[in-house]
Coordinates of C-alpha atoms and ligand atoms in Angstrom, one line a residue:
X217 CA 103.0 -121.3 7.0
X218 CA 102.3 -122.6 10.5
X219 CA 98.9 -124.1 10.9
X220 CA 98.9 -124.4 14.7
X221 CA 99.5 -120.6 15.2
X222 CA 96.6 -119.6 12.9
X223 CA 93.9 -117.8 15.0
X224 CA 91.3 -119.9 13.2
X225 CA 93.1 -123.1 14.3
X226 CA 92.3 -122.2 17.9
X227 CA 90.6 -125.2 19.5
X228 CA 90.4 -127.7 16.6
X229 CA 90.7 -131.3 17.6
X230 CA 92.0 -132.7 14.3
X231 CA 93.0 -131.4 10.8
X232 CA 93.8 -133.9 8.1
X233 CA 95.6 -133.2 4.9
X234 CA 94.7 -135.7 2.2
X235 CA 96.3 -136.2 -1.3
X236 CA 96.1 -138.7 -4.1
X237 CA 98.5 -138.5 -7.0
X238 CA 96.4 -140.5 -9.5
X239 CA 93.2 -138.5 -9.2
X240 CA 94.9 -135.2 -8.3
X241 CA 93.0 -134.9 -5.0
X242 CA 94.1 -132.3 -2.6
X243 CA 91.8 -132.0 0.3
X244 CA 91.7 -130.9 4.0
X245 CA 89.3 -132.3 6.5
X246 CA 88.8 -130.4 9.8
X247 CA 87.2 -131.7 12.9
X248 CA 86.6 -128.8 15.2
X249 CA 84.8 -130.4 18.1
X250 CA 83.2 -133.7 18.8
X251 CA 81.9 -133.3 22.3
X252 CA 78.3 -133.8 21.2
X253 CA 78.9 -136.4 18.5
X254 CA 80.6 -137.0 15.1
X255 CA 81.6 -133.9 13.2
X256 CA 79.1 -133.5 10.3
X257 CA 79.7 -130.8 7.7
X258 CA 79.6 -130.1 4.0
X259 CA 82.4 -130.9 1.5
X260 CA 83.2 -127.7 -0.5
X261 CA 85.1 -127.9 -3.8
X262 CA 86.6 -124.5 -4.8
X263 CA 89.6 -123.3 -6.9
X264 CA 91.3 -121.7 -3.9
X265 CA 94.0 -119.3 -4.9
X266 CA 96.4 -120.7 -2.2
X267 CA 96.6 -123.5 0.3
X268 CA 96.5 -120.9 3.1
X269 CA 93.1 -119.7 1.8
X270 CA 91.8 -123.3 1.8
X271 CA 93.1 -123.9 5.3
X272 CA 91.5 -120.8 6.7
X273 CA 88.2 -121.6 5.0
X274 CA 88.0 -125.1 6.3
X275 CA 88.9 -124.1 9.8
X276 CA 86.4 -121.3 9.9
X277 CA 83.7 -123.4 8.4
X278 CA 84.2 -126.4 10.7
X279 CA 84.1 -124.2 13.8
X280 CA 80.8 -122.7 12.5
X281 CA 79.3 -126.2 12.2
X282 CA 80.0 -126.9 15.9
X283 CA 78.0 -123.8 16.9
X284 CA 75.3 -124.5 14.4
X285 CA 74.7 -128.1 15.5
X286 CA 74.9 -127.3 19.2
X287 CA 72.4 -124.5 18.8
X288 CA 70.1 -126.8 16.9
X289 CA 70.3 -129.4 19.7
X290 CA 71.8 -132.1 17.5
X291 CA 74.0 -134.8 18.8
X292 CA 76.7 -133.7 16.3
X293 CA 80.0 -132.0 16.4
X294 CA 81.4 -129.6 13.9
X295 CA 83.5 -130.5 10.9
X296 CA 84.0 -129.5 7.3
X297 CA 86.1 -130.6 4.3
X298 CA 87.5 -128.6 1.4
X299 CA 88.8 -129.9 -1.9
X300 CA 91.2 -127.6 -3.8
X301 CA 90.1 -127.5 -7.4
X302 CA 87.6 -126.4 -9.9
X303 CA 84.4 -128.5 -9.6
X304 CA 83.5 -127.9 -13.2
X305 CA 86.7 -129.2 -14.7
X306 CA 88.5 -131.3 -12.0
X307 CA 85.7 -133.2 -10.2
X308 CA 86.2 -136.8 -11.6
X309 CA 84.8 -140.1 -10.2
X310 CA 88.4 -141.0 -9.3
X311 CA 88.8 -137.8 -7.2
X312 CA 85.5 -138.4 -5.5
X313 CA 86.5 -142.0 -4.7
X314 CA 89.8 -140.9 -3.3
X315 CA 88.0 -138.3 -1.2
X316 CA 85.5 -140.9 0.1
X317 CA 88.4 -143.2 1.1
X318 CA 90.0 -140.3 3.0
X319 CA 86.7 -139.7 4.8
X320 CA 86.4 -143.4 5.5
X321 CA 89.9 -143.4 7.1
X322 CA 88.5 -141.2 9.9
X323 CA 86.1 -144.0 10.8
X324 CA 83.1 -141.8 11.4
X325 CA 84.7 -139.0 13.3
X326 CA 83.8 -136.8 10.2
X327 CA 80.6 -137.2 8.1
X328 CA 80.5 -135.4 4.7
X329 CA 77.5 -133.8 3.0
X330 CA 77.0 -131.6 -0.1
X331 CA 78.2 -128.0 -0.2
X332 CA 79.2 -125.5 -2.8
X333 CA 80.9 -127.4 -5.6
X334 CA 79.5 -130.8 -4.6
X335 CA 76.0 -132.3 -5.2
X336 CA 73.6 -135.0 -4.0
X337 CA 74.8 -137.1 -6.9
X338 CA 78.5 -136.7 -5.8
X339 CA 77.6 -137.7 -2.3
X340 CA 75.7 -140.7 -3.6
X341 CA 78.8 -141.8 -5.5
X342 CA 81.0 -141.3 -2.4
X343 CA 78.5 -143.5 -0.5
X344 CA 79.7 -146.4 -2.6
X345 CA 83.0 -146.2 -0.8
X346 CA 82.2 -145.0 2.7
X347 CA 79.1 -145.0 5.0
X348 CA 80.2 -141.6 6.3
X349 CA 78.2 -139.4 4.0
X350 CA 74.8 -137.8 4.4
X351 CA 72.3 -135.8 2.3
X352 CA 71.9 -138.8 0.0
X353 CA 68.7 -140.5 0.7
X354 CA 65.3 -139.7 -0.9
X355 CA 62.9 -138.5 1.8
X356 CA 59.1 -139.0 2.2
X357 CA 57.3 -135.8 2.9
X358 CA 53.6 -134.9 3.1
X359 CA 53.8 -133.7 -0.5
X360 CA 55.5 -136.9 -1.8
X361 CA 59.2 -137.9 -2.1
X362 CA 62.0 -135.5 -2.4
X363 CA 65.8 -135.9 -2.9
X364 CA 68.5 -135.8 -0.2
X365 CA 69.0 -132.1 -0.9
X366 CA 68.5 -130.3 2.4
X367 CA 67.6 -126.9 0.8
X368 CA 63.8 -127.3 1.4
X369 CA 64.4 -127.8 5.1
X370 CA 66.7 -124.8 5.2
X371 CA 64.1 -122.7 3.5
X372 CA 61.3 -123.8 5.9
X373 CA 63.6 -123.1 8.9
X374 CA 64.3 -119.6 7.5
X375 CA 60.6 -119.0 7.1
X376 CA 60.0 -120.0 10.7
X377 CA 62.9 -117.8 11.8
X378 CA 61.5 -114.8 10.0
X379 CA 58.2 -115.3 11.8
X380 CA 60.1 -115.2 15.1
X381 CA 62.0 -112.1 14.2
X382 CA 58.9 -110.3 13.0
X383 CA 57.1 -111.2 16.3
X384 CA 60.1 -109.9 18.3
X385 CA 60.6 -106.7 16.4
X386 CA 57.2 -105.8 14.9
X387 CA 55.0 -107.5 17.5
X388 CA 53.1 -109.4 14.8
X389 CA 52.2 -113.1 14.4
X390 CA 51.0 -112.7 10.8
X391 CA 53.2 -112.1 7.8
X392 CA 50.2 -110.8 5.8
X393 CA 51.1 -107.6 4.1
X394 CA 54.7 -107.7 5.2
X395 CA 57.3 -106.3 2.7
X396 CA 60.3 -108.6 2.3
X397 CA 63.4 -108.2 0.2
X398 CA 65.1 -111.5 -0.7
X399 CA 68.7 -111.3 -2.0
X400 CA 69.5 -114.5 -4.0
X401 CA 66.6 -116.5 -5.4
X402 CA 68.4 -119.8 -5.7
X403 CA 67.5 -123.2 -4.1
X404 CA 66.8 -121.8 -0.7
X405 CA 65.8 -118.2 -1.6
X406 CA 63.1 -119.2 -4.1
X407 CA 61.5 -121.8 -1.8
X408 CA 61.5 -119.2 1.0
X409 CA 60.0 -116.6 -1.2
X410 CA 57.3 -119.0 -2.2
X411 CA 56.4 -119.6 1.5
X412 CA 56.4 -115.9 2.2
X413 CA 54.1 -115.2 -0.7
X414 CA 51.7 -117.9 0.5
X415 CA 51.7 -116.2 3.9
X416 CA 50.6 -112.9 2.3
X417 CA 54.0 -111.1 2.0
X418 CA 54.9 -108.8 -0.9
X419 CA 58.3 -109.6 -2.4
X420 CA 61.3 -107.7 -3.9
X421 CA 64.1 -109.9 -5.2
X422 CA 67.6 -109.6 -6.6
X423 CA 69.9 -112.2 -8.3
X424 CA 72.7 -112.3 -10.7
X425 CA 71.0 -114.8 -13.0
X426 CA 68.2 -113.4 -15.2
X427 CA 66.3 -116.8 -15.4
X428 CA 65.9 -116.9 -11.6
X429 CA 64.5 -113.4 -11.6
X430 CA 62.1 -114.1 -14.5
X431 CA 60.8 -117.1 -12.6
X432 CA 60.3 -115.2 -9.3
X433 CA 58.5 -112.4 -11.3
X434 CA 56.2 -114.8 -13.2
X435 CA 55.5 -117.4 -10.5
X436 CA 55.5 -115.2 -7.4
X437 CA 54.7 -111.8 -8.7
X438 CA 57.9 -110.5 -7.1
X439 CA 59.4 -107.1 -8.0
X440 CA 62.9 -107.4 -9.5
X441 CA 65.5 -104.9 -8.3
X442 CA 69.2 -104.5 -9.0
X443 CA 72.0 -106.1 -7.0
X444 CA 72.9 -102.9 -5.2
X445 CA 69.3 -101.5 -4.8
X446 CA 68.2 -104.5 -2.7
X447 CA 70.0 -103.2 0.4
X448 CA 68.3 -99.8 0.6
X449 CA 64.7 -100.8 -0.1
X450 CA 61.9 -99.5 2.1
X451 CA 60.8 -102.9 3.4
X452 CA 60.2 -104.6 6.7
X453 CA 62.5 -107.6 6.3
X454 CA 65.7 -108.1 4.4
X455 CA 66.5 -111.8 3.8
X456 CA 70.0 -112.4 2.5
X457 CA 70.0 -115.8 0.7
X458 CA 73.1 -115.5 -1.6
X459 CA 76.6 -115.1 -0.3
X460 CA 78.4 -114.1 2.9
X461 CA 79.9 -110.8 4.2
X462 CA 77.1 -108.7 2.8
X463 CA 76.5 -106.9 6.1
X464 CA 79.4 -104.5 6.1
X465 CA 80.5 -100.9 6.5
X466 CA 79.1 -100.0 3.0
X467 CA 75.7 -101.8 3.2
X468 CA 74.6 -101.4 6.8
X469 CA 74.0 -97.6 6.6
X470 CA 71.7 -98.2 3.6
X471 CA 69.4 -100.7 5.2
X472 CA 65.9 -99.5 6.1
X473 CA 64.5 -102.9 7.0
X474 CA 63.9 -103.4 10.8
X475 CA 64.6 -107.1 10.5
X476 CA 67.5 -109.0 8.8
X477 CA 66.7 -112.7 8.7
X478 CA 67.9 -114.9 5.8
X479 CA 69.7 -118.2 5.0
X480 CA 73.1 -117.1 3.8
X481 CA 76.1 -118.2 5.8
X482 CA 78.6 -115.8 7.4
X483 CA 76.4 -112.7 6.7
X484 CA 78.4 -110.3 9.0
X485 CA 81.6 -109.2 7.4
X486 CA 83.1 -108.9 10.9
X487 CA 81.6 -109.5 14.4
X488 CA 81.6 -105.7 15.0
X489 CA 79.0 -105.4 12.3
X490 CA 76.6 -107.2 14.7
X491 CA 77.0 -104.2 17.0
X492 CA 76.5 -101.8 14.2
X493 CA 73.2 -103.3 13.4
X494 CA 72.1 -103.3 17.0
X495 CA 73.1 -99.6 17.3
X496 CA 70.9 -98.8 14.3
X497 CA 67.9 -100.7 15.9
X498 CA 67.9 -103.5 13.3
X499 CA 67.2 -106.9 14.6
X500 CA 69.6 -109.5 13.2
X501 CA 68.7 -113.2 13.2
X502 CA 72.1 -114.9 13.6
X503 CA 72.8 -116.9 10.4
X504 CA 73.8 -120.2 11.8
X505 CA 70.7 -120.3 14.0
X506 CA 68.1 -119.4 11.3
X507 CA 69.7 -121.5 8.6
X508 CA 70.0 -124.8 10.6
X509 CA 67.1 -126.5 8.8
X510 CA 69.5 -128.2 6.4
X511 CA 71.8 -129.7 9.1
X512 CA 68.7 -130.9 11.0
X513 CA 67.4 -132.6 7.9
X514 CA 70.7 -134.3 7.2
X515 CA 71.0 -135.4 10.8
X516 CA 67.6 -137.1 10.8
X517 CA 68.5 -138.9 7.6
X518 CA 71.1 -140.8 9.6
X519 CA 68.8 -141.5 12.6
X520 CA 65.6 -142.5 10.7
X521 CA 63.7 -139.8 8.8
X522 CA 60.2 -139.1 10.0
X523 CA 58.8 -136.0 8.3
X524 CA 56.7 -134.8 11.3
X525 CA 59.6 -135.2 13.7
X526 CA 61.9 -133.3 11.4
X527 CA 59.4 -130.6 10.9
X528 CA 59.0 -130.2 14.7
X529 CA 62.7 -130.1 15.1
X530 CA 63.1 -127.4 12.4
X531 CA 60.4 -125.4 14.1
X532 CA 62.5 -125.2 17.2
X533 CA 64.4 -122.5 15.3
X534 CA 61.6 -120.2 16.4
X535 CA 62.2 -120.9 20.1
X536 CA 66.0 -120.7 19.7
X537 CA 65.8 -117.3 18.1
X538 CA 63.3 -116.1 20.7
X539 CA 65.7 -117.1 23.5
X540 CA 68.5 -115.2 21.8
X541 CA 66.4 -112.1 21.1
X542 CA 65.3 -112.0 24.7
X543 CA 68.7 -112.4 26.2
X544 CA 70.1 -109.8 23.7
X545 CA 67.4 -107.4 24.7
X546 CA 67.8 -107.8 28.4
X547 CA 71.7 -107.8 28.3
X548 CA 71.9 -105.1 25.6
X549 CA 74.2 -107.2 23.5
X550 CA 74.3 -108.0 19.8
X551 CA 72.3 -111.2 18.9
X552 CA 75.3 -112.9 17.3
X553 CA 77.3 -112.6 20.5
X554 CA 74.5 -114.0 22.6
X555 CA 74.0 -116.9 20.1
X556 CA 77.7 -117.8 20.5
X557 CA 77.4 -117.8 24.3
X558 CA 74.3 -120.1 24.2
X559 CA 75.9 -122.5 21.7
X560 CA 79.1 -122.7 23.8
X561 CA 77.0 -123.4 26.9
X562 CA 75.6 -126.4 24.9
X563 CA 78.7 -127.9 23.4
X564 CA 81.2 -127.2 26.2
X565 CA 79.3 -128.5 29.1
Ligands
NAD550 P1 72.2 -121.3 -4.6 O1 73.5 -121.3 -5.3 O2 71.1 -122.3 -5.1 O3 71.5 -119.9 -4.6 C1 72.2 -118.7 -4.4 C2 71.6 -117.6 -5.3 O4 72.3 -116.4 -5.1 C3 71.9 -118.0 -6.8 O5 70.7 -117.9 -7.5 C4 72.9 -116.9 -7.3 O6 72.7 -116.5 -8.6 C5 72.5 -115.8 -6.3 N1 73.6 -114.7 -6.2 C6 74.9 -114.9 -6.2 N2 75.5 -113.7 -6.0 C7 74.5 -112.8 -5.9 C8 74.5 -111.4 -5.7 N3 75.6 -110.6 -5.6 N4 73.3 -110.7 -5.6 C9 72.1 -111.5 -5.7 N5 72.1 -112.8 -5.9 C10 73.3 -113.4 -6.0 O7 72.5 -121.6 -3.0 P2 71.5 -122.0 -1.9 O8 71.7 -123.5 -1.6 O9 70.2 -121.4 -2.2 O10 72.2 -121.3 -0.6 C11 72.0 -119.9 -0.4 C12 72.7 -119.4 0.8 O11 72.3 -120.1 1.9 C13 74.3 -119.7 0.8 O12 74.9 -118.7 1.5 C14 74.4 -121.0 1.5 O13 75.7 -121.1 2.1 C15 73.4 -120.8 2.6 N6 72.9 -122.1 3.1 C16 72.3 -123.0 2.3 C17 71.9 -124.2 2.8 C18 71.2 -125.2 2.0 O14 70.6 -126.2 2.5 N7 71.2 -125.1 0.7 C19 72.0 -124.5 4.2 C20 72.6 -123.5 5.0 C21 73.0 -122.3 4.5

């Protein structure tokens, strides 16, 4: 296959293929754009069915990171890495060391962090071989210390983003009495649900793991619904916090919520689904704008973490979304399209 001619390759600065016979490492590191700073993005380990699938994934994800960081006003470019393999069976210390050395060879043009298939512990191990990893340091917060895991910051940013979307669409500052459906009650989804509950919202949740559902029911008083039923609930806000491409031809006609605002990456199956939501009068908070809390957290880890400063930075998600919503309203365009234009204005200038 030709990599240069792939539509996803488009404007990438650098794509590096890395391999190591001893550990079995097969990885690809993509640097999409470094105009604003070094390319920071997660390292995903996944048993891709083909090399082509892995290449497409890393190119798409690294480009997304450029837009996410530019929108969050970070001095960061966009990059991502993927390791081809099963994280449960093939992730050995030798493989992580080889990956760390490959990252180190780029001398800081790319900075790795945890993603699907890699953990804080993996990044800590890689940090023994390269300084170019993030999401590893314990952080002091007002409630005590927490690990390098950026999920709490992502959840808080998503909570702030829901407040912005509710203000825009429903004209309300308070979330008291709001009905919210959360799809996926994992690291981010549960923490988000906890904050929504504290703000007075009623919760409906779905997940594929029963223990997560039991916990949400017992600790948050959430109503559990089936994986398919979550889309068509009579609620005010739908918060996707599981996987991507869930806003598609099949699900959009079912949605009764007036607001879609959640943490999952790549929620729109295709860009045209942003138009479909707009046509139905549903306000969509673009995923990479509302879920930027994690990258903001990881960025501050590298520049000197001060809890109040990070919190203020995460809270800018409210203003970013308001700017997008206003422009989308005035120009009659889908919010995702407007977000891309604003991000490009920031990283291309
Ligand atoms: P997680 O794996 O902890 O949680 C995801 C949850 O979704 C799990 O409980 C899983 O069982 C559930 N799930 C999977 N398939 C489902 C389905 N069909 N229906 C309902 N639930 C389902 O992951 P996370 O860290 O909480 O991330 C959630 C989403 O947010 C992902 O899309 C991730 O890419 C995105 N995101 C996370 C961060 C972060 O800081 N963790 C940052 C940005 C974006």
